[in-house]
Coordinates of C-alpha atoms and ligand atoms in Angstrom, one line a residue:
X26 CA 138.8 31.9 157.9
X27 CA 141.8 29.8 157.4
X28 CA 141.2 26.3 158.8
X29 CA 138.2 24.2 159.6
X30 CA 137.8 20.8 161.2
X31 CA 135.2 18.2 160.6
X32 CA 136.0 16.2 163.7
X33 CA 132.6 14.8 164.7
X34 CA 133.5 13.6 168.1
X35 CA 131.8 15.4 171.0
X36 CA 134.0 18.1 172.5
X37 CA 134.0 17.8 176.3
X38 CA 135.7 21.2 176.8
X39 CA 133.2 23.7 178.1
X40 CA 130.7 21.3 179.6
X41 CA 129.8 22.2 183.1
X42 CA 130.2 19.6 185.9
X43 CA 126.5 18.6 185.6
X44 CA 126.7 18.4 181.8
X45 CA 129.8 16.3 181.9
X46 CA 128.2 14.0 184.4
X47 CA 125.1 13.7 182.3
X48 CA 127.2 13.0 179.2
X49 CA 129.1 10.2 180.8
X50 CA 126.0 8.7 182.3
X51 CA 124.5 8.5 178.8
X52 CA 127.8 6.9 177.8
X53 CA 127.2 4.3 180.5
X54 CA 129.8 5.5 183.1
X55 CA 129.3 6.2 186.8
X56 CA 129.3 9.7 188.2
X57 CA 132.8 9.4 189.7
X58 CA 134.2 9.1 186.2
X59 CA 133.1 12.7 185.6
X60 CA 135.0 13.8 188.6
X61 CA 138.1 12.0 187.3
X62 CA 137.8 13.5 183.9
X63 CA 137.2 17.0 185.3
X64 CA 140.5 16.7 187.2
X65 CA 142.3 15.6 184.0
X66 CA 140.8 18.3 181.9
X67 CA 140.9 21.3 184.2
X68 CA 143.5 20.5 186.8
X69 CA 146.0 18.7 184.7
X70 CA 145.2 20.4 181.5
X71 CA 145.3 17.1 179.6
X72 CA 143.8 16.9 176.1
X73 CA 144.9 13.3 175.3
X74 CA 142.8 10.5 176.7
X75 CA 145.8 8.2 176.2
X76 CA 147.6 10.0 179.1
X77 CA 144.6 9.9 181.5
X78 CA 146.2 7.1 183.5
X79 CA 143.6 6.9 186.2
X80 CA 141.2 5.5 183.6
X81 CA 141.4 1.9 182.5
X82 CA 143.0 1.6 179.1
X83 CA 139.9 0.2 177.3
X84 CA 137.9 3.1 178.6
X85 CA 140.5 5.6 177.4
X86 CA 140.3 4.0 174.0
X87 CA 136.5 4.0 173.9
X88 CA 136.4 7.6 175.0
X89 CA 138.9 8.7 172.4
X90 CA 136.6 7.3 169.8
X91 CA 133.6 9.3 170.9
X92 CA 135.1 12.4 172.5
X93 CA 137.8 14.9 172.3
X94 CA 139.0 17.7 174.5
X95 CA 139.2 20.8 172.3
X96 CA 141.5 23.8 172.7
X97 CA 141.7 27.1 170.8
X98 CA 144.9 27.1 168.7
X99 CA 147.4 29.9 169.4
X100 CA 147.8 31.0 165.8
X101 CA 150.0 34.0 166.3
X102 CA 151.8 35.8 169.1
X103 CA 152.8 39.4 169.2
X104 CA 154.9 40.6 172.2
X105 CA 154.8 44.2 173.4
X106 CA 157.9 46.0 174.7
X107 CA 156.1 46.1 178.1
X108 CA 155.8 42.3 178.2
X109 CA 152.1 42.1 177.2
X110 CA 151.4 39.4 174.7
X111 CA 148.6 39.4 172.2
X112 CA 147.5 36.0 171.0
X113 CA 145.4 35.4 168.0
X114 CA 143.4 32.3 168.9
X115 CA 141.8 30.2 166.2
X116 CA 138.7 28.1 166.8
X117 CA 137.7 25.0 165.0
X118 CA 135.6 26.7 162.3
X119 CA 138.6 28.9 161.5
X120 CA 137.2 32.0 163.2
X121 CA 139.7 34.0 165.2
X122 CA 139.6 36.2 168.3
X123 CA 142.2 37.9 170.4
X124 CA 143.4 37.0 173.9
X125 CA 145.8 39.2 175.8
X126 CA 148.2 38.2 178.5
X127 CA 149.2 41.0 180.8
X128 CA 152.0 39.9 183.1
X129 CA 152.9 41.7 186.3
X130 CA 155.6 41.1 188.8
X131 CA 153.7 38.7 191.1
X132 CA 150.6 38.0 189.1
X133 CA 149.2 38.0 185.6
X134 CA 145.9 38.6 184.0
X135 CA 144.4 37.0 180.9
X136 CA 142.0 39.2 179.0
X137 CA 139.5 37.0 177.1
X138 CA 137.1 37.5 174.3
X139 CA 133.4 36.4 174.4
X140 CA 132.4 37.0 170.8
X141 CA 134.1 37.3 167.4
X142 CA 133.3 40.9 166.7
X143 CA 130.6 42.8 168.6
X144 CA 127.0 43.8 167.8
X145 CA 127.5 47.2 169.5
X146 CA 129.2 50.1 167.8
X147 CA 130.7 52.2 170.6
X148 CA 132.3 55.0 168.7
X149 CA 135.7 54.9 170.4
X150 CA 136.2 51.1 170.1
X151 CA 138.0 49.3 167.4
X152 CA 136.3 46.0 168.0
X153 CA 133.0 47.8 167.4
X154 CA 134.0 48.3 163.8
X155 CA 134.0 44.5 163.3
X156 CA 130.5 43.1 162.8
X157 CA 129.5 40.3 165.0
X158 CA 130.6 37.1 163.4
X159 CA 129.4 34.8 166.1
X160 CA 129.2 34.1 169.8
X161 CA 131.9 32.0 171.3
X162 CA 130.9 28.8 173.1
X163 CA 131.7 28.2 176.8
X164 CA 134.6 25.9 175.8
X165 CA 136.0 28.6 173.5
X166 CA 135.8 31.2 176.2
X167 CA 137.3 29.2 179.1
X168 CA 139.6 27.6 176.5
X169 CA 141.4 30.9 175.9
X170 CA 142.6 30.9 179.5
X171 CA 143.7 27.2 179.1
X172 CA 145.6 28.1 176.0
X173 CA 147.3 30.8 178.0
X174 CA 148.1 28.1 180.7
X175 CA 149.6 26.0 177.9
X176 CA 151.7 28.8 176.7
X177 CA 153.0 29.6 180.2
X178 CA 153.6 25.9 181.0
X179 CA 151.3 26.3 184.0
X180 CA 149.9 22.8 184.4
X181 CA 148.9 21.1 186.6
X182 CA 147.1 24.1 188.3
X183 CA 149.6 25.4 190.8
X184 CA 148.1 25.4 194.3
X185 CA 150.8 27.5 196.0
X186 CA 151.4 31.2 195.4
X187 CA 153.6 30.6 192.4
X188 CA 151.0 31.1 189.7
X189 CA 151.8 33.4 186.8
X190 CA 148.2 33.5 185.6
X191 CA 146.2 34.6 188.6
X192 CA 143.4 36.7 187.1
X193 CA 140.8 36.7 184.3
X194 CA 139.4 39.9 182.9
X195 CA 136.5 39.5 180.5
X196 CA 137.3 42.6 178.6
X197 CA 138.3 41.3 175.2
X198 CA 136.3 41.3 172.0
X199 CA 132.5 41.3 172.4
X200 CA 129.8 42.2 174.9
X201 CA 129.8 39.3 177.4
X202 CA 126.2 39.7 178.6
X203 CA 124.9 39.3 175.1
X204 CA 126.3 35.8 175.2
X205 CA 125.1 35.1 178.6
X206 CA 124.8 31.3 179.0
X207 CA 128.2 30.6 177.4
X208 CA 129.9 33.2 179.5
X209 CA 128.2 32.0 182.7
X210 CA 129.2 28.4 182.1
X211 CA 132.8 29.4 181.2
X212 CA 133.1 31.4 184.4
X213 CA 131.6 28.7 186.6
X214 CA 134.2 26.3 185.1
X215 CA 137.0 28.8 185.6
X216 CA 136.0 29.3 189.3
X217 CA 135.7 25.6 190.2
X218 CA 138.2 24.9 193.0
X219 CA 138.9 21.4 191.7
X220 CA 140.0 22.7 188.3
X221 CA 141.3 26.0 187.1
X222 CA 140.7 27.5 190.6
X223 CA 140.4 31.2 189.7
X224 CA 138.3 32.6 192.5
X225 CA 135.4 35.0 191.7
X226 CA 137.3 37.9 193.3
X227 CA 140.0 37.4 190.7
X228 CA 137.7 37.6 187.8
X229 CA 136.3 40.9 186.5
X230 CA 133.6 41.0 183.8
X231 CA 133.2 44.3 181.9
X232 CA 129.9 45.2 180.4
X233 CA 128.7 48.1 178.3
X234 CA 125.6 48.0 180.4
X235 CA 123.2 45.2 179.5
X236 CA 120.9 46.1 182.3
X237 CA 118.5 43.1 182.2
X238 CA 121.3 40.6 182.5
X239 CA 123.2 42.2 185.3
X240 CA 121.2 40.9 188.3
X241 CA 121.1 37.4 186.9
X242 CA 124.8 37.4 186.4
X243 CA 125.3 38.5 190.0
X244 CA 123.0 35.8 191.2
X245 CA 124.4 33.0 189.1
X246 CA 128.1 33.9 188.8
X247 CA 128.9 36.9 190.9
X248 CA 132.4 37.8 189.8
X249 CA 133.6 41.4 190.2
X250 CA 131.9 43.7 187.8
X251 CA 133.1 46.6 185.7
X252 CA 130.9 49.0 183.8
X253 CA 132.0 50.9 180.7
X254 CA 130.6 54.2 181.6
X255 CA 132.5 56.9 179.7
X256 CA 129.9 59.6 179.9
X257 CA 127.7 61.1 182.6
X258 CA 124.9 62.6 180.5
X259 CA 122.5 60.6 178.4
X260 CA 123.0 62.8 175.5
X261 CA 126.7 62.2 175.3
X262 CA 126.5 58.5 176.3
X263 CA 123.8 58.0 173.6
X264 CA 126.3 59.3 171.1
X265 CA 129.4 57.4 172.3
X266 CA 127.6 54.1 173.2
X267 CA 124.4 53.5 171.4
X268 CA 123.3 50.9 174.0
X269 CA 122.6 53.8 176.2
X270 CA 119.5 54.6 174.1
X271 CA 118.1 51.3 175.3
X272 CA 119.4 51.3 178.8
X273 CA 120.0 54.9 179.9
X274 CA 122.1 56.0 182.8
X275 CA 119.6 56.0 185.6
X276 CA 118.6 52.4 184.8
X277 CA 122.1 51.4 184.5
X278 CA 123.1 52.9 187.8
X279 CA 120.0 51.3 189.5
X280 CA 121.1 47.9 188.2
X281 CA 124.6 48.6 189.7
X282 CA 123.0 49.5 193.0
X283 CA 121.1 46.1 192.9
X284 CA 124.1 44.0 191.8
X285 CA 124.2 41.1 194.3
X286 CA 127.4 41.2 196.4
X287 CA 128.4 44.8 195.7
X288 CA 129.5 46.4 198.9
X289 CA 132.1 48.9 200.1
X290 CA 134.5 46.0 200.5
X291 CA 133.6 44.9 197.0
X292 CA 133.2 47.9 194.8
X293 CA 132.0 48.1 191.2
X294 CA 134.6 49.5 188.9
X295 CA 133.4 52.2 186.5
X296 CA 135.6 52.6 183.5
X297 CA 135.9 56.1 182.2
X298 CA 137.8 56.8 179.0
X299 CA 139.1 60.3 178.8
X300 CA 138.5 61.9 175.4
X301 CA 139.9 65.3 174.7
X302 CA 137.3 68.0 174.7
X303 CA 134.5 65.4 174.9
X304 CA 134.1 64.2 178.4
X305 CA 137.1 65.5 180.3
X306 CA 135.9 68.8 181.8
X307 CA 135.7 69.7 185.5
X308 CA 131.9 69.7 185.2
X309 CA 132.1 66.1 183.9
X310 CA 134.2 65.1 186.9
X311 CA 131.7 66.7 189.3
X312 CA 128.7 65.1 187.6
X313 CA 130.5 61.7 187.7
X314 CA 131.1 62.0 191.4
X315 CA 127.5 63.1 192.0
X316 CA 126.1 60.2 190.0
X317 CA 128.2 57.6 191.8
X318 CA 127.7 59.1 195.2
X319 CA 125.4 56.4 196.7
X320 CA 127.2 53.5 195.0
X321 CA 130.0 51.2 196.2
X322 CA 132.1 52.5 193.3
X323 CA 135.6 53.0 192.2
X324 CA 136.6 54.7 189.0
X325 CA 139.3 53.6 186.5
X326 CA 140.4 56.4 184.3
X327 CA 141.5 55.0 181.0
X328 CA 143.7 56.9 178.6
X329 CA 142.2 56.6 175.1
X330 CA 144.0 54.1 172.9
X331 CA 143.7 55.4 169.4
X332 CA 143.4 53.3 166.3
X333 CA 143.4 54.3 162.6
X334 CA 140.4 56.3 161.7
X335 CA 138.9 56.7 165.2
X336 CA 138.4 60.4 165.1
X337 CA 139.1 61.0 168.8
X338 CA 142.1 62.2 170.7
X339 CA 143.3 61.3 174.2
X340 CA 143.1 63.9 176.9
X341 CA 146.4 65.4 177.9
X342 CA 148.3 64.0 180.8
X343 CA 147.7 67.3 182.7
X344 CA 143.9 67.1 182.1
X345 CA 143.8 63.4 183.2
X346 CA 145.7 64.2 186.4
X347 CA 143.4 67.1 187.2
X348 CA 140.3 65.0 186.5
X349 CA 141.7 62.2 188.8
X350 CA 142.6 64.7 191.6
X351 CA 139.2 66.3 191.5
X352 CA 137.5 63.0 191.8
X353 CA 139.7 62.1 194.8
X354 CA 138.8 65.4 196.4
X355 CA 135.2 64.5 195.9
X356 CA 135.8 61.2 197.7
X357 CA 136.1 58.8 194.8
X358 CA 139.1 56.6 194.2
X359 CA 140.0 57.2 190.5
X360 CA 143.5 56.0 189.5
X361 CA 144.7 56.5 185.9
X362 CA 145.3 53.1 184.4
X363 CA 148.5 52.9 182.4
X364 CA 147.8 51.3 179.1
X365 CA 149.5 48.0 178.3
X366 CA 150.4 46.6 174.9
X367 CA 149.6 49.7 172.9
X368 CA 152.5 49.2 170.5
X369 CA 150.9 45.9 169.3
X370 CA 147.3 47.1 169.3
X371 CA 146.6 44.9 172.3
X372 CA 145.3 47.6 174.7
X373 CA 141.6 48.1 175.6
X374 CA 139.4 48.8 172.7
X375 CA 142.1 48.0 170.1
X376 CA 141.3 44.4 169.4
X377 CA 140.0 43.3 166.1
X378 CA 140.5 40.1 164.1
X379 CA 140.3 39.4 160.4
X380 CA 137.3 37.1 160.8
X381 CA 134.5 38.5 158.7
X382 CA 130.9 37.9 158.9
X383 CA 129.9 35.6 156.2
X384 CA 126.8 35.8 154.1
X385 CA 123.8 33.9 155.6
X386 CA 123.7 31.5 152.7
X387 CA 127.2 30.4 153.3
X388 CA 126.6 30.1 157.1
X389 CA 123.7 27.9 156.4
X390 CA 125.6 25.6 154.0
X391 CA 128.4 25.3 156.6
X392 CA 126.0 24.5 159.4
X393 CA 124.2 21.9 157.2
X394 CA 127.6 20.3 156.5
X395 CA 128.0 20.0 160.3
X396 CA 131.2 21.9 160.5
X397 CA 130.2 24.0 163.5
X398 CA 127.1 23.9 165.7
X399 CA 127.6 27.0 167.8
X400 CA 124.7 29.3 168.2
X401 CA 124.9 32.3 166.0
X402 CA 123.7 35.4 167.6
X403 CA 121.2 37.5 165.5
Ligands
SAH13 N1 132.3 44.9 175.7 C1 132.7 45.0 177.0 C2 134.1 44.5 177.3 C3 135.1 44.8 176.3 S1 135.8 46.4 176.1 C4 132.6 46.5 177.4 O1 132.4 47.3 176.6 O2 132.7 46.7 178.6 C5 136.9 46.6 177.5 C6 137.1 48.1 177.9 O3 137.8 48.8 177.0 C7 135.7 48.8 178.0 O4 135.7 49.6 179.2 C8 135.8 49.6 176.8 O5 134.8 50.7 176.9 C9 137.2 50.1 176.8 N2 137.6 50.6 175.5 C10 137.0 50.5 174.3 N3 137.7 51.2 173.3 C11 138.7 51.8 174.0 C12 139.8 52.6 173.5 N4 139.9 52.9 172.2 N5 140.7 53.0 174.4 C13 140.6 52.6 175.7 N6 139.6 51.9 176.2 C14 138.7 51.4 175.3
SF4_14 FE1 131.6 46.1 171.9 FE2 132.7 46.8 174.4 FE3 133.8 47.7 172.1 FE4 131.4 48.6 172.8 S1 133.4 48.8 173.9 S2 131.9 48.0 170.8 S3 130.5 46.8 173.8 S4 133.6 45.5 172.7

């Protein structure tokens, strides 16, 4: 924790359209003001009321007294040799999370975090060694993408094919479906065509398998979905991903079958990390194909990204190729994803920030002092 702010003005970032409208109505303004403001905040990327020139000057001044448009601060940037950038973003209470920019030739993805730390303790994941500090708010989640837009100079939202930041992957720190409302609101804001304009097909949310929230997410948001599978027997998945004890494989796959909008044209991605001698045998590949047989599925094979003290080794290139080929022969598309940003610990499962969980007594004192009002997950 390095910096806190005591700005008591209401932050407009992260309010949904309806919430923004209600806020302005309570402020005595007509609904069309909300539309104008939305355009400034999410299409123009403006944070300074003084420059919102379609609003009358006295109104701009009045708004600046009561409101602000927050933005996570880009506190540190690390660049990988492959062009990937890892950004440490700092929120107003001083907590930090990581956002990763993965540029490609004609597109670019921003990998965003949904929690500082994670409550789950998947054995292969570095983030899982950092206790949950707190959930991020909708503004802090969508704000990471907007900070990326700031860094790439991509305002106002380009409407032609020239965008550098085309996709969002919700695959950073944290389990998104354990922070449901904030993630839902952030995604609805990102998808709004009069703002950031990232269509649902260009957003992929990855979950470790929070079964009870999957249908609701499909009904209310319906972006593409990815499942961190990594094992095809309950015994092994229980060991690698403790959430499996609560929501075992059969239930998880049933929830995938029921995911609204999943179809052969819109497949669910199953992420499968290849760990040497653990889940990379021919029998594992056959069981994987059998389990996914009736599902609109594709598999992403992930090479294991190691981190200090992890205790696992990646499968060899030869084993990965064999695994991928066998799945192909069994009718499943299963490309091997090349890891990005490994040299700066920005690859999948390598993210971790220095933010520590603080003792409850300190949290309480800080909350009472009104420094932050985000909900803290239990
Ligand atoms: N909590 C969510 C999203 C973040 S993790 C989830 O678990 O799905 C993003 C992806 O990286 C997940 O598929 C996760 O299983 C994978 N991952 C975690 N640790 C990894 C590692 N060390 N190497 C490669 N991938 C890893
Ligand atoms: Fe949390 Fe996902 Fe890492 Fe598991 S893999 S510890 S759910 S971030």
